[in-house]
XYZ file of C-alpha atoms in Angstrom:
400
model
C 3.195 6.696 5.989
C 2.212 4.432 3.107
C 2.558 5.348 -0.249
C -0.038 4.763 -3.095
C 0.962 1.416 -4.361
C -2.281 -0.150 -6.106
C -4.204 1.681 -8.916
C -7.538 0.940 -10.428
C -9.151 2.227 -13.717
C -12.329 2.764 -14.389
C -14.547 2.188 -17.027
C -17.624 4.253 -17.578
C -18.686 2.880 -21.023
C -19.242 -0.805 -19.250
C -21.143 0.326 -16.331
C -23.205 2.621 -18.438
C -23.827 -0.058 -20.969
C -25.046 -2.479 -18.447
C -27.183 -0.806 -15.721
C -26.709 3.045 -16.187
C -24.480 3.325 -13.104
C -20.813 5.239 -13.495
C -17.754 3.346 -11.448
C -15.193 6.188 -11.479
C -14.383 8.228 -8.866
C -14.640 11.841 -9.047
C -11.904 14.245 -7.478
C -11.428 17.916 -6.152
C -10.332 19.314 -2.887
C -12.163 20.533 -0.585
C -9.489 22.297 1.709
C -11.706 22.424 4.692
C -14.402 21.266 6.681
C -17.258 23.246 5.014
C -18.746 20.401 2.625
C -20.501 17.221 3.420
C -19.932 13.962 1.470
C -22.430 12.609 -1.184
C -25.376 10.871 1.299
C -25.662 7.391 -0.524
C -28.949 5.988 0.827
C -30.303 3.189 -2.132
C -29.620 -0.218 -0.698
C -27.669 -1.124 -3.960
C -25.451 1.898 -3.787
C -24.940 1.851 -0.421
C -23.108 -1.390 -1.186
C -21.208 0.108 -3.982
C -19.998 2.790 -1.620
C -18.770 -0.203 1.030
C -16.713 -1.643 -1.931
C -15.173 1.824 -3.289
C -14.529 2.908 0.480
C -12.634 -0.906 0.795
C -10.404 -0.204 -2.400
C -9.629 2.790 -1.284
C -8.547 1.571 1.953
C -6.383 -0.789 0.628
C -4.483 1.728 -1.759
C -4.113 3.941 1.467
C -3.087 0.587 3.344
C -1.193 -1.588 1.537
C 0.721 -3.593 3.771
C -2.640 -4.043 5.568
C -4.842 -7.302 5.830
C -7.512 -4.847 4.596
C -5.406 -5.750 0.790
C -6.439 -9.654 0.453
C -10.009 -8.958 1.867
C -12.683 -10.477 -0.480
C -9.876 -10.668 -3.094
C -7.259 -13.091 -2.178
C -8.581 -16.700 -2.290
C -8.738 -19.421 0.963
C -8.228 -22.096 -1.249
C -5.645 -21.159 -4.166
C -6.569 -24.990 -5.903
C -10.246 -23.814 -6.122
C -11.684 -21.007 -8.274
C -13.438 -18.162 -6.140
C -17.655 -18.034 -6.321
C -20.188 -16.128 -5.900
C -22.884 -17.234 -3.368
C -26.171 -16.293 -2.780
C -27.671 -16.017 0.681
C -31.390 -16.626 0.096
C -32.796 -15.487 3.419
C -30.045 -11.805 3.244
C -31.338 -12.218 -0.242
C -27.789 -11.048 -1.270
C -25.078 -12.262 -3.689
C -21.340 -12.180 -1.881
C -17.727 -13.550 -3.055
C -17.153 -17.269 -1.765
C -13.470 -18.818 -1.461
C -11.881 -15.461 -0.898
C -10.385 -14.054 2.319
C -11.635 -11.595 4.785
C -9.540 -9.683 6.829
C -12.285 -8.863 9.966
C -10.980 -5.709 10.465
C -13.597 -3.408 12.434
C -11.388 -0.605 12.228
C -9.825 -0.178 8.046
C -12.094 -2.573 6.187
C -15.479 -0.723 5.543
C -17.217 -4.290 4.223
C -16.191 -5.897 6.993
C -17.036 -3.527 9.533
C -20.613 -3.078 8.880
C -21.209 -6.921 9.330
C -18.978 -7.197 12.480
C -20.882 -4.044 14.026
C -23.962 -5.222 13.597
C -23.533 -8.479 15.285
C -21.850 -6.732 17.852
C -24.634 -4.597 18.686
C -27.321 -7.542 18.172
C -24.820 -9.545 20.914
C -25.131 -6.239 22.951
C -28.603 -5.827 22.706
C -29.528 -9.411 23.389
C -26.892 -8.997 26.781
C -28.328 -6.182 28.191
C -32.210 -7.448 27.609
C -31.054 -10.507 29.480
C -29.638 -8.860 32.260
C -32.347 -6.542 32.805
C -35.533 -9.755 32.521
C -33.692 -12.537 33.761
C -30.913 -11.089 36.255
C -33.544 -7.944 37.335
C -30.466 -5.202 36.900
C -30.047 -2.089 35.494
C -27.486 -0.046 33.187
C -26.194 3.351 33.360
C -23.858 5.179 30.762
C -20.761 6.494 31.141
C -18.871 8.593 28.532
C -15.190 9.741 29.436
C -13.436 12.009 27.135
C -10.700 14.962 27.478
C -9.413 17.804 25.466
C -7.093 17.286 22.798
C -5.364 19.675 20.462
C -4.811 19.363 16.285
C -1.424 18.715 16.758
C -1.540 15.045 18.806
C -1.046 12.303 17.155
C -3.854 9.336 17.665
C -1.648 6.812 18.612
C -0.352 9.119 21.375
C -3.610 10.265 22.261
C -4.676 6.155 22.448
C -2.245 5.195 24.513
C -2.319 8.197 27.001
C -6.227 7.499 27.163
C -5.444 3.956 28.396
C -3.247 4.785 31.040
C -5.671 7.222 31.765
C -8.826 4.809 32.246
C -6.519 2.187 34.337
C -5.796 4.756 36.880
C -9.466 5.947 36.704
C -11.200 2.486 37.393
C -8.109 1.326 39.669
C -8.530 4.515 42.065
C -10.360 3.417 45.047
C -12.620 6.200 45.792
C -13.934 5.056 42.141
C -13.993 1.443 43.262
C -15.571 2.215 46.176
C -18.178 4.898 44.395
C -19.042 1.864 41.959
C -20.113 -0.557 44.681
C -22.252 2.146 46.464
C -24.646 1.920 43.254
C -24.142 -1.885 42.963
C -22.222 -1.892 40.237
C -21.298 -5.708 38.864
C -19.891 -5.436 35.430
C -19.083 -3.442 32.425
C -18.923 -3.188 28.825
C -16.369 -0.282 27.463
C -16.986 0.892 23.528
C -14.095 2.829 21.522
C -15.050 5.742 19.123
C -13.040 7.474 17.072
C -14.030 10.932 15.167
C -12.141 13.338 13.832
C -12.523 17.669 14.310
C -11.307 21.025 14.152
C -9.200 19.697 17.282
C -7.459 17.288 16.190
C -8.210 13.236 16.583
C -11.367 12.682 19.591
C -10.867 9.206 20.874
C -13.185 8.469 23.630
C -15.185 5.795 25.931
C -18.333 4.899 25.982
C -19.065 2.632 29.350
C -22.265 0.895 30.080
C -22.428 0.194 33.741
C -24.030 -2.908 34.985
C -25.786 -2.880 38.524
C -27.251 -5.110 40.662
C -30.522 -2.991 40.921
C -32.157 -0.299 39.074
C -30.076 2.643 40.770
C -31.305 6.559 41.455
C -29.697 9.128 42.595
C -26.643 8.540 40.855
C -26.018 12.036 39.703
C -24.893 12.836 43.108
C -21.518 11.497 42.438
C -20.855 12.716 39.168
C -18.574 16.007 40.347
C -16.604 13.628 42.094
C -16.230 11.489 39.475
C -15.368 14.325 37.185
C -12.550 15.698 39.603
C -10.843 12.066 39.570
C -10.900 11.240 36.023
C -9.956 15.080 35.558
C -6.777 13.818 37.273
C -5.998 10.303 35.873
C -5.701 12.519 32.728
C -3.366 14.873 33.953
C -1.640 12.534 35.240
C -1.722 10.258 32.034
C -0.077 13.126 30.429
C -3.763 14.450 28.651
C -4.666 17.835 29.079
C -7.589 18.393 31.347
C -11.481 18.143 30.460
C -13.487 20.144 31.625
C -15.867 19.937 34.464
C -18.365 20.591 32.117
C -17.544 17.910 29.533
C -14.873 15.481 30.629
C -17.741 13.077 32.087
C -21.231 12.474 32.061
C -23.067 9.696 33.313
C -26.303 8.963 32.328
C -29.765 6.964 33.226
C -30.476 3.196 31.461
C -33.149 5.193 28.967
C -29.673 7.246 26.965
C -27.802 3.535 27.402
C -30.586 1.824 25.092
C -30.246 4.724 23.056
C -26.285 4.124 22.672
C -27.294 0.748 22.284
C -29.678 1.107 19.124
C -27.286 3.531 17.491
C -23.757 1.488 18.152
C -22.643 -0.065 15.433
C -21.465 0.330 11.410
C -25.380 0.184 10.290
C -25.596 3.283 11.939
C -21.289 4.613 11.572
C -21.127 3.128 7.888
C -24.351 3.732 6.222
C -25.541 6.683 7.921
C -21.514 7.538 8.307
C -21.675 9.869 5.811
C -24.254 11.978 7.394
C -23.228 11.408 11.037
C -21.071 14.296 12.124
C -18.950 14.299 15.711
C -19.234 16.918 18.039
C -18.764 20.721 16.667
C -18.631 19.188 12.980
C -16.055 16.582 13.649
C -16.355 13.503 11.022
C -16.407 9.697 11.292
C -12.989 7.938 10.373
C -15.027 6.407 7.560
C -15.783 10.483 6.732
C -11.830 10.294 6.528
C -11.399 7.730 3.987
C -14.236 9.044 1.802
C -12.847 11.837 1.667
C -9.541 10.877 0.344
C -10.966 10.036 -2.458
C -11.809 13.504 -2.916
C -7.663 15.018 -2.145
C -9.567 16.717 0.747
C -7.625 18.588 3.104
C -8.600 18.761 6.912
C -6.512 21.370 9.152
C -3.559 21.563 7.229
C -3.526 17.125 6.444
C -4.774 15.225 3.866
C -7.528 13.480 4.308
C -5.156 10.199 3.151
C -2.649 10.532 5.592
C -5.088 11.239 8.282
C -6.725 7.466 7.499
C -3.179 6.230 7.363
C -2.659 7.539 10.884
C -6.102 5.976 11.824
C -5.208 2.461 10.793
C -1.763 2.377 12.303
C -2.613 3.513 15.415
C -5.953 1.847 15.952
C -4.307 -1.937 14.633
C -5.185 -4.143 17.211
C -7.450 -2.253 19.218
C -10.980 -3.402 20.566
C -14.101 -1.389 19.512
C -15.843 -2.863 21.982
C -14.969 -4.890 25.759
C -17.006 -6.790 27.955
C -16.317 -7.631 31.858
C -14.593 -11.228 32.097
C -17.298 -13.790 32.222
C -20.193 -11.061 30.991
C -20.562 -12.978 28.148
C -20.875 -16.260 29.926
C -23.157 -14.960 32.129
C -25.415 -13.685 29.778
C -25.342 -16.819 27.044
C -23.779 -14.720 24.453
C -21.306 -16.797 22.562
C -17.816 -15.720 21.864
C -16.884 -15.092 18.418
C -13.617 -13.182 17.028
C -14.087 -10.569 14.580
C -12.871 -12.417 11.977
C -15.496 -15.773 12.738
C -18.306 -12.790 12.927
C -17.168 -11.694 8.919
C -17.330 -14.851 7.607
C -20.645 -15.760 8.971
C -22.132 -14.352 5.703
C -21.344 -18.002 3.863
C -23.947 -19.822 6.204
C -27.100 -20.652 4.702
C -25.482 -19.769 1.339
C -26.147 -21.723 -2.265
C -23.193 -21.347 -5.034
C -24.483 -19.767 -8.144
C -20.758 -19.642 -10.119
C -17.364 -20.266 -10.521
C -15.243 -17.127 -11.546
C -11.799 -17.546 -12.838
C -8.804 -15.966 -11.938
C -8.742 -13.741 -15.226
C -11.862 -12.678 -15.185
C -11.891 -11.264 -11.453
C -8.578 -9.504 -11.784
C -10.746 -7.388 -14.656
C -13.318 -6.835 -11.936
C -10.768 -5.730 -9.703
C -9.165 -3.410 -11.799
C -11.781 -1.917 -13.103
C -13.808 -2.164 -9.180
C -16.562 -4.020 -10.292
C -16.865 -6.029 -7.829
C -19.596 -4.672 -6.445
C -21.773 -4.468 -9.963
C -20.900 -8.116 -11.056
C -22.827 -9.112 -7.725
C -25.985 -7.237 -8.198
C -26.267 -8.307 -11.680
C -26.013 -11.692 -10.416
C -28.433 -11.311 -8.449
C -30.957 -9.696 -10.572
C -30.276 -12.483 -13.015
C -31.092 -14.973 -9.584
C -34.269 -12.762 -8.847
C -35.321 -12.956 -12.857
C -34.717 -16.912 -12.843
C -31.815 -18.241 -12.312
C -30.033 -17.270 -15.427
C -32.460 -14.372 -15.564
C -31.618 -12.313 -18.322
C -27.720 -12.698 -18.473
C -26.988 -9.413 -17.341
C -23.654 -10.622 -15.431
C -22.606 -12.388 -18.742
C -23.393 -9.338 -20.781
C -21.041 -7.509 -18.111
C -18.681 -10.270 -18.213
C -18.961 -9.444 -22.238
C -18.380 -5.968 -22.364
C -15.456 -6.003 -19.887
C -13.525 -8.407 -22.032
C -14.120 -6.382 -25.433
C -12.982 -3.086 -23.253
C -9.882 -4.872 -22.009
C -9.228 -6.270 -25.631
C -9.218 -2.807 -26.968
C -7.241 -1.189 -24.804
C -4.794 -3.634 -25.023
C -4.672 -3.342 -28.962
C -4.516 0.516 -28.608
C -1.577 0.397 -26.486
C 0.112 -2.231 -28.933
């Protein structure tokens, strides 16, 4: 596993001094599953959490893209910026990198998720008005035990859902209710059991289908053995599948995504009290322990073994078919600098300060308060800006 390479201070006095907020980071352990994290619901905060939760990824990650992102500059002849996006009404870092990583990066994520699930919810409107079909969900999943590891687990589940949608009693189960395409989502939570990866499928059919539920047993009984066989220990009858009606798919629909995993993450709990991997990494900030792991290593476990993955897959051609445009992660992160004005230049000095100290986050909303106030507004960045440089200043004389 990684070690703990990169360190941040904080600085109380500055953030105090400027807008009454604290930037440090408490810590404790919590040992078991028993507590909940702090629910951080003001808009402001919420994006003060994003940035915390990213340098904290990073120190738990540090060979990781998730390191350069919003950091590292594009251009290294050009200072970075801070933009202002007047219709988000939101400051953000220009000429720096971003890593579009759904899975690690938690700034990153919540934009990516989001346009995924407007692209999703834009699909399947289309497909129902215009192409007259209807959806069904599908969620596979299969006992697990503390002791697996996730990549295992993963990879295991893959073989698992090949055999599954190559069997041809399945095949031929899916064209008896006129099914056409897919769309498979990933989710990840972790519980008293271990790691829970599992599959949520939306099923595309021709028509608006009843009687569906007829087939589920058999269903069950086949996916019960592509696990077995995949070397995953059996689901129950009870649990392994369910398929459901196109009313529970919108509701999958309106709920996918890092608005709902990422700013609600914190009070979204998994099955029997499992928690969110972004649970995980907020609680490593805490030296919380979760069956016998830290809560550190288990997020180091999460972003190895989820690198590369795909949180969410449509049907070859889906896309096509319903005019949604293809877009990588990483093209869906930096769609944030359209439509956005420059307001600064930083230097390189200066934002190593904010880094170190994570202000990041606070030099942005001071920004733009000072953009809200009138354009210089009342200086509050600069008086920020001020106070960081007499801290540093200090410190550096007290150590001499």
């Amino acid at each position: 596993m990684y070690a703990n390479r990169q360190k941040t201070q904080t600085m109380p006095d500055v953030c105090r001094s400027v807008n009454g907020h604290h930037s440090g980071i408490g810590s404790g352990s919590l040992g078991i599953f028993t507590k909940s994290p702090v629910i951080l619901t003001n808009k402001g905060v919420q994006r003060i959490h994003e940035f915390l939760l990213q340098d904290q990824s990073a120190k738990l990650l540090p060979l990781e893209r998730v390191c350069n992102c919003l950091k590292k500059r594009i251009d290294k002849k050009q200072q970075r910026t801070v933009k202002y996006n007047e219709e988000r009404q939101k400051a953000h870092w220009g000429n720096v990198q971003r890593c579009g990583s759904v899975w690690t990066c938690p700034v990153c994520a919540k934009q990516i998720t989001e346009k995924r699930r407007d692209e999703l919810k834009r699909g399947l409107e289309t497909w129902k008005n215009v192409h007259s079909g209807g959806v069904l969900l599908l969620t596979l999943t299969f006992s697990h035990s503390a002791n697996e590891s996730l990549k295992s687990l993963l990879q295991r589940q893959k073989h698992a859902y090949k055999r599954f949608y190559e069997n041809t009693r399945v095949v031929n189960l899916m064209k008896s209710i006129f099914v056409e395409h897919k769309i498979k989502g990933l989710e990840v939570t972790y519980g008293k059991n271990g790691w829970h990866p599992h599959h949520h499928v939306l099923l595309l059919t021709k028509y608006q289908v009843h009687g569906f539920e007829a087939f589920r047993d058999e269903l069950t009984r086949i996916w019960i053995q592509c696990c077995v066989k995949s070397g995953l220990n059996a689901p129950s009858m009870e649990h392994g599948l369910d398929i459901r009606d196109g009313t529970y798919a919108e509701q999958y629909v309106s709920k996918w995504g890092l608005e709902h995993e990422l700013t609600k993450g914190h009070v979204k709990k998994g099955r029997n009290g499992g928690y969110t991997p972004f649970d995980l990494l907020q609680y490593s900030m805490l030296d919380a322990t979760m069956n016998e792991r830290t809560a550190a290593s288990l997020w180091q476990e999460f972003g190895i073994a989820t690198k590369g993955a795909r949180q969410l897959s449509w049907s070859r051609g889906l896309k096509k078919l319903l005019l949604i445009e293809e877009k990588t992660d990483e093209e869906l992160a930096e769609e944030t600098d359209k439509n956005a004005i420059t307001l600064r230049l930083v230097d390189c000095f200066t934002f190593s300060l904010l880094c170190t100290y994570q202000l990041r986050h606070e030099f942005l909303r001071c920004v733009e308060r000072d953009w809200e106030n009138g354009c210089f507004g009342n200086g509050e960045a600069d008086q920020l800006l001020i106070r960081l440089l007499e801290y540093e200043i200090q410190r550096l004389h007290t150590a001499a």
